[in-house]
mmCIF file of C-alpha atoms in Angstrom:
data_model
loop_
_atom_site.group_PDB
_atom_site.id
_atom_site.type_symbol
_atom_site.label_atom_id
_atom_site.label_comp_id
_atom_site.label_asym_id
_atom_site.label_seq_id
_atom_site.Cartn_x
_atom_site.Cartn_y
_atom_site.Cartn_z
ATOM 1 C CA MET A 15 77.422 147.859 88.650
ATOM 2 C CA ASN A 16 80.220 145.377 89.318
ATOM 3 C CA ALA A 17 82.077 144.875 92.586
ATOM 4 C CA PHE A 18 85.306 146.531 91.324
ATOM 5 C CA ARG A 19 83.485 149.691 90.363
ATOM 6 C CA LEU A 20 81.632 149.839 93.685
ATOM 7 C CA ALA A 21 84.825 149.174 95.652
ATOM 8 C CA GLY A 22 86.594 151.816 93.535
ATOM 9 C CA ASP A 23 83.917 154.403 94.258
ATOM 10 C CA MET A 24 83.975 153.530 97.952
ATOM 11 C CA THR A 25 87.758 153.870 98.279
ATOM 12 C CA HIS A 26 87.482 157.189 96.407
ATOM 13 C CA LEU A 27 84.832 158.289 98.871
ATOM 14 C CA ILE A 28 86.898 157.093 101.845
ATOM 15 C CA SER A 29 89.961 159.022 100.599
ATOM 16 C CA VAL A 30 87.960 162.251 100.454
ATOM 17 C CA LEU A 31 86.323 161.606 103.842
ATOM 18 C CA VAL A 32 89.715 160.850 105.449
ATOM 19 C CA LEU A 33 90.970 164.189 104.197
ATOM 20 C CA LEU A 34 87.888 166.144 105.257
ATOM 21 C CA LEU A 35 87.966 164.453 108.664
ATOM 22 C CA LYS A 36 91.611 165.369 109.137
ATOM 23 C CA ILE A 37 90.988 168.979 108.211
ATOM 24 C CA HIS A 38 87.751 169.289 110.162
ATOM 25 C CA THR A 39 88.765 167.579 113.413
ATOM 26 C CA ILE A 40 92.419 168.489 113.853
ATOM 27 C CA LYS A 41 92.052 171.744 111.921
ATOM 28 C CA SER A 42 95.214 170.967 110.012
ATOM 29 C CA CYS A 43 96.005 170.477 106.374
ATOM 30 C CA ALA A 44 99.723 169.863 106.914
ATOM 31 C CA GLY A 45 101.190 167.904 104.031
ATOM 32 C CA ILE A 46 98.168 168.472 101.786
ATOM 33 C CA SER A 47 98.648 170.210 98.459
ATOM 34 C CA LEU A 48 96.137 172.985 97.811
ATOM 35 C CA LYS A 49 97.110 172.852 94.131
ATOM 36 C CA THR A 50 95.996 169.228 93.871
ATOM 37 C CA GLN A 51 92.763 169.988 95.734
ATOM 38 C CA GLU A 52 91.980 172.911 93.416
ATOM 39 C CA LEU A 53 92.678 170.726 90.402
ATOM 40 C CA TYR A 54 90.269 168.071 91.737
ATOM 41 C CA ALA A 55 87.581 170.723 92.266
ATOM 42 C CA LEU A 56 88.106 171.761 88.636
ATOM 43 C CA VAL A 57 88.015 168.110 87.535
ATOM 44 C CA PHE A 58 84.619 167.532 89.162
ATOM 45 C CA ALA A 59 83.187 170.893 88.074
ATOM 46 C CA THR A 60 84.019 170.213 84.406
ATOM 47 C CA ARG A 61 83.124 166.507 84.442
ATOM 48 C CA TYR A 62 79.732 166.760 86.105
ATOM 49 C CA LEU A 63 78.271 169.405 83.792
ATOM 50 C CA ASP A 64 75.712 166.720 82.953
ATOM 51 C CA ILE A 65 74.497 166.438 86.538
ATOM 52 C CA PHE A 66 71.171 168.156 85.842
ATOM 53 C CA THR A 67 70.749 167.082 82.201
ATOM 54 C CA ASP A 68 71.510 163.347 82.100
ATOM 55 C CA PHE A 69 69.994 161.216 84.810
ATOM 56 C CA ILE A 70 71.817 157.895 85.180
ATOM 57 C CA SER A 71 70.834 156.772 88.672
ATOM 58 C CA LEU A 72 70.193 158.184 92.117
ATOM 59 C CA TYR A 73 73.518 156.645 93.196
ATOM 60 C CA ASN A 74 75.288 158.474 90.377
ATOM 61 C CA THR A 75 73.717 161.858 91.151
ATOM 62 C CA VAL A 76 74.294 161.592 94.907
ATOM 63 C CA MET A 77 77.949 160.577 94.447
ATOM 64 C CA LYS A 78 78.517 163.452 92.024
ATOM 65 C CA LEU A 79 77.073 165.902 94.549
ATOM 66 C CA ILE A 80 79.286 164.458 97.290
ATOM 67 C CA PHE A 81 82.441 164.752 95.185
ATOM 68 C CA LEU A 82 81.585 168.292 94.121
ATOM 69 C CA GLY A 83 80.668 169.357 97.648
ATOM 70 C CA SER A 84 83.649 167.742 99.346
ATOM 71 C CA SER A 85 86.248 168.979 96.868
ATOM 72 C CA PHE A 86 85.018 172.567 97.057
ATOM 73 C CA SER A 87 84.762 172.496 100.854
ATOM 74 C CA ILE A 88 88.337 171.193 101.138
ATOM 75 C CA VAL A 89 89.513 174.109 98.978
ATOM 76 C CA TRP A 90 87.407 176.498 101.067
ATOM 77 C CA TYR A 91 88.912 175.168 104.313
ATOM 78 C CA MET A 92 92.477 175.470 103.045
ATOM 79 C CA ARG A 93 91.990 178.965 101.654
ATOM 80 C CA ARG A 94 89.558 180.579 104.077
ATOM 81 C CA HIS A 95 89.525 178.801 107.444
ATOM 82 C CA LYS A 96 91.824 180.702 109.817
ATOM 83 C CA LEU A 97 93.319 177.716 111.669
ATOM 84 C CA VAL A 98 93.514 175.353 108.723
ATOM 85 C CA GLN A 99 95.080 178.058 106.579
ATOM 86 C CA ARG A 100 97.926 178.412 109.081
ATOM 87 C CA SER A 101 98.975 174.758 108.751
ATOM 88 C CA TYR A 102 99.166 174.944 104.965
ATOM 89 C CA ASP A 103 102.703 174.338 103.720
ATOM 90 C CA LYS A 104 102.660 177.101 101.133
ATOM 91 C CA ASP A 105 106.417 177.300 100.620
ATOM 92 C CA HIS A 106 106.730 173.708 99.501
ATOM 93 C CA ASP A 107 103.531 173.580 97.466
ATOM 94 C CA THR A 108 104.857 175.490 94.482
ATOM 95 C CA PHE A 109 103.811 173.304 91.554
ATOM 96 C CA ARG A 110 102.253 175.508 88.882
ATOM 97 C CA HIS A 111 98.655 174.670 87.932
ATOM 98 C CA GLN A 112 99.000 176.074 84.444
ATOM 99 C CA LEU A 113 101.595 173.452 83.577
ATOM 100 C CA LEU A 114 98.890 170.812 83.948
ATOM 101 C CA VAL A 115 95.689 172.668 83.050
ATOM 102 C CA LEU A 116 96.805 174.116 79.710
ATOM 103 C CA PRO A 117 98.253 170.923 78.173
ATOM 104 C CA CYS A 118 95.145 168.999 79.287
ATOM 105 C CA LEU A 119 92.870 171.609 77.729
ATOM 106 C CA ILE A 120 94.815 171.550 74.461
ATOM 107 C CA LEU A 121 94.830 167.742 74.444
ATOM 108 C CA ALA A 122 91.064 167.670 75.063
ATOM 109 C CA LEU A 123 90.536 170.082 72.149
ATOM 110 C CA LEU A 124 92.619 167.802 69.921
ATOM 111 C CA ILE A 125 91.617 164.332 71.117
ATOM 112 C CA HIS A 126 87.965 163.742 72.019
ATOM 113 C CA GLU A 127 85.048 161.631 70.874
ATOM 114 C CA GLN A 128 82.683 164.478 70.015
ATOM 115 C CA PHE A 129 83.361 168.151 69.472
ATOM 116 C CA THR A 130 80.754 169.626 71.785
ATOM 117 C CA PHE A 131 81.330 171.851 74.805
ATOM 118 C CA LYS A 132 80.198 169.250 77.322
ATOM 119 C CA GLU A 133 82.149 166.445 75.710
ATOM 120 C CA VAL A 134 85.394 168.441 75.440
ATOM 121 C CA MET A 135 85.027 169.556 79.076
ATOM 122 C CA TRP A 136 84.393 165.942 80.110
ATOM 123 C CA THR A 137 87.506 164.811 78.200
ATOM 124 C CA PHE A 138 89.518 167.655 79.758
ATOM 125 C CA SER A 139 88.451 166.470 83.232
ATOM 126 C CA ILE A 140 89.608 162.931 82.431
ATOM 127 C CA TYR A 141 93.045 164.151 81.319
ATOM 128 C CA LEU A 142 93.342 166.546 84.255
ATOM 129 C CA GLU A 143 92.395 163.915 86.821
ATOM 130 C CA ALA A 144 95.221 161.722 85.529
ATOM 131 C CA VAL A 145 97.840 164.315 86.494
ATOM 132 C CA ALA A 146 96.128 166.270 89.289
ATOM 133 C CA ILE A 147 97.940 164.247 91.975
ATOM 134 C CA LEU A 148 101.360 165.488 90.802
ATOM 135 C CA PRO A 149 101.524 168.613 93.046
ATOM 136 C CA GLN A 150 100.601 166.367 96.003
ATOM 137 C CA LEU A 151 103.315 163.835 95.195
ATOM 138 C CA VAL A 152 105.878 166.613 94.748
ATOM 139 C CA LEU A 153 104.870 168.074 98.129
ATOM 140 C CA LEU A 154 105.226 164.648 99.775
ATOM 141 C CA GLN A 155 108.681 164.237 98.255
ATOM 142 C CA ARG A 156 109.739 167.650 99.529
ATOM 143 C CA THR A 157 108.476 167.287 103.080
ATOM 144 C CA ARG A 158 109.370 163.578 103.225
ATOM 145 C CA ASN A 159 107.763 163.036 106.605
ATOM 146 C CA ILE A 160 104.189 162.057 106.106
ATOM 147 C CA ASP A 161 101.559 161.818 108.802
ATOM 148 C CA ASN A 162 99.273 158.779 108.819
ATOM 149 C CA LEU A 163 96.185 160.549 107.518
ATOM 150 C CA THR A 164 97.958 162.073 104.543
ATOM 151 C CA GLY A 165 99.479 158.689 103.727
ATOM 152 C CA GLN A 166 96.081 157.022 103.991
ATOM 153 C CA TYR A 167 94.491 159.701 101.821
ATOM 154 C CA VAL A 168 96.935 159.073 98.972
ATOM 155 C CA PHE A 169 96.764 155.314 99.530
ATOM 156 C CA PHE A 170 92.961 155.235 99.152
ATOM 157 C CA LEU A 171 93.136 157.438 96.059
ATOM 158 C CA GLY A 172 95.592 154.987 94.522
ATOM 159 C CA ALA A 173 93.389 152.039 95.495
ATOM 160 C CA TYR A 174 90.450 153.756 93.786
ATOM 161 C CA ARG A 175 92.417 154.088 90.554
ATOM 162 C CA SER A 176 93.591 150.463 90.594
ATOM 163 C CA LEU A 177 90.038 149.202 91.214
ATOM 164 C CA TYR A 178 88.732 151.277 88.308
ATOM 165 C CA ILE A 179 91.178 149.517 85.997
ATOM 166 C CA LEU A 180 89.820 146.149 87.146
ATOM 167 C CA ASN A 181 86.306 147.541 86.577
ATOM 168 C CA TRP A 182 87.182 148.489 82.975
ATOM 169 C CA ILE A 183 88.645 145.045 82.290
ATOM 170 C CA TYR A 184 85.516 143.448 83.742
ATOM 171 C CA ARG A 185 83.173 145.687 81.734
ATOM 172 C CA TYR A 186 85.146 145.130 78.537
ATOM 173 C CA PHE A 187 84.510 141.382 78.782
ATOM 174 C CA THR A 188 80.925 141.556 80.008
ATOM 175 C CA GLU A 189 79.376 144.498 78.121
ATOM 176 C CA PRO A 190 79.106 144.753 74.339
ATOM 177 C CA HIS A 191 80.690 147.866 72.757
ATOM 178 C CA TYR A 192 82.398 148.874 75.967
ATOM 179 C CA VAL A 193 85.549 150.524 74.581
ATOM 180 C CA HIS A 194 86.819 153.814 76.013
ATOM 181 C CA TRP A 195 90.384 154.476 74.980
ATOM 182 C CA ILE A 196 90.515 158.025 76.370
ATOM 183 C CA THR A 197 89.431 156.926 79.843
ATOM 184 C CA TRP A 198 91.593 153.816 79.837
ATOM 185 C CA ILE A 199 94.864 155.419 78.785
ATOM 186 C CA SER A 200 94.373 158.372 81.155
ATOM 187 C CA GLY A 201 93.442 156.017 83.968
ATOM 188 C CA LEU A 202 96.497 153.895 83.365
ATOM 189 C CA VAL A 203 98.786 156.949 83.367
ATOM 190 C CA GLN A 204 97.187 158.113 86.602
ATOM 191 C CA THR A 205 97.671 154.758 88.306
ATOM 192 C CA LEU A 206 101.306 154.562 87.220
ATOM 193 C CA LEU A 207 101.954 157.938 88.869
ATOM 194 C CA TYR A 208 101.025 156.337 92.191
ATOM 195 C CA ALA A 209 103.251 153.291 91.728
ATOM 196 C CA ASP A 210 106.304 154.919 93.313
ATOM 197 C CA PHE A 211 104.336 156.194 96.296
ATOM 198 C CA PHE A 212 102.704 152.805 96.746
ATOM 199 C CA TYR A 213 106.054 151.114 96.885
ATOM 200 C CA TYR A 214 107.186 153.256 99.825
ATOM 201 C CA TYR A 215 103.800 153.179 101.503
ATOM 202 C CA ILE A 216 103.611 149.385 101.502
ATOM 203 C CA SER A 217 107.235 148.863 102.487
ATOM 204 C CA SER A 218 106.893 151.258 105.446
ATOM 205 C CA TRP A 219 103.714 149.469 106.475
ATOM 206 C CA LYS A 220 105.368 146.058 106.211
ATOM 207 C CA ASN A 221 108.363 147.185 108.254
ATOM 208 C CA ASN A 222 106.014 148.902 110.667
ATOM 209 C CA VAL A 223 107.873 152.227 110.480
ATOM 210 C CA LYS A 224 106.691 155.767 109.825
ATOM 211 C CA LEU A 225 106.372 156.541 106.140
ATOM 212 C CA THR A 226 109.196 158.639 104.731
ATOM 213 C CA LEU A 227 110.077 159.211 101.113
ATOM 214 C CA PRO A 228 113.600 159.436 99.745
ATOM 215 C CA ALA A 229 114.787 162.883 98.669
ATOM 216 C CA LEU B 28 76.835 155.869 70.929
ATOM 217 C CA ASP B 29 74.782 156.683 74.017
ATOM 218 C CA LYS B 30 76.760 159.425 75.750
ATOM 219 C CA ALA B 31 74.905 159.256 79.033
ATOM 220 C CA LYS B 32 75.615 155.543 79.239
ATOM 221 C CA SER B 33 79.275 155.864 78.353
ATOM 222 C CA HIS B 34 79.635 158.554 81.020
ATOM 223 C CA ASP B 35 78.026 156.543 83.760
ATOM 224 C CA GLU B 36 81.267 156.310 85.743
ATOM 225 C CA LEU B 37 82.214 158.916 88.300
#
């Protein structure tokens, strides 16, 4: 495993831990989109169908379990925990799941490497992950005022995506036959979705002011 | 194409 991939996985892990920590310690999910969290839970559930059939490494299995466990517990907290539930900004989090899930499912049925259940589900998860952040970005735009933890959560997620692109470039040049168009194009789309947010995040950090997004 | 290997990323 190369350094970009490891750093990418670690920033992904940090983003999830930042979010769980926020929810668990201050019992608040203000500014967090439940829609995005449910989409991530679906992404991991459909991608890791191979968790008990294909063993890659202990690292791989443990990380998969962490991502599955954390994404489902975040959804549980936001839906079921009395205090956390109360801080959920339901009125602004109105993005419709179906608008993302259905097109991704259709695309996965049309464009995939192998027509098997596991492979189509895996491809679906790749497409869905690329757009799953959209409800979160829409919510941030609507509320405009972003607390530090929410900003850091999205920042680390974006860092994870950027590092994965470097990892793919590295693997392309160092490993024979390493060509994955589906993953690359989806990953690129996903990273571009963060570009706007990154711009405001970094400029607010540079000017040392609280992060706000334009309407 | 080894599927397990190509799906080794998270």
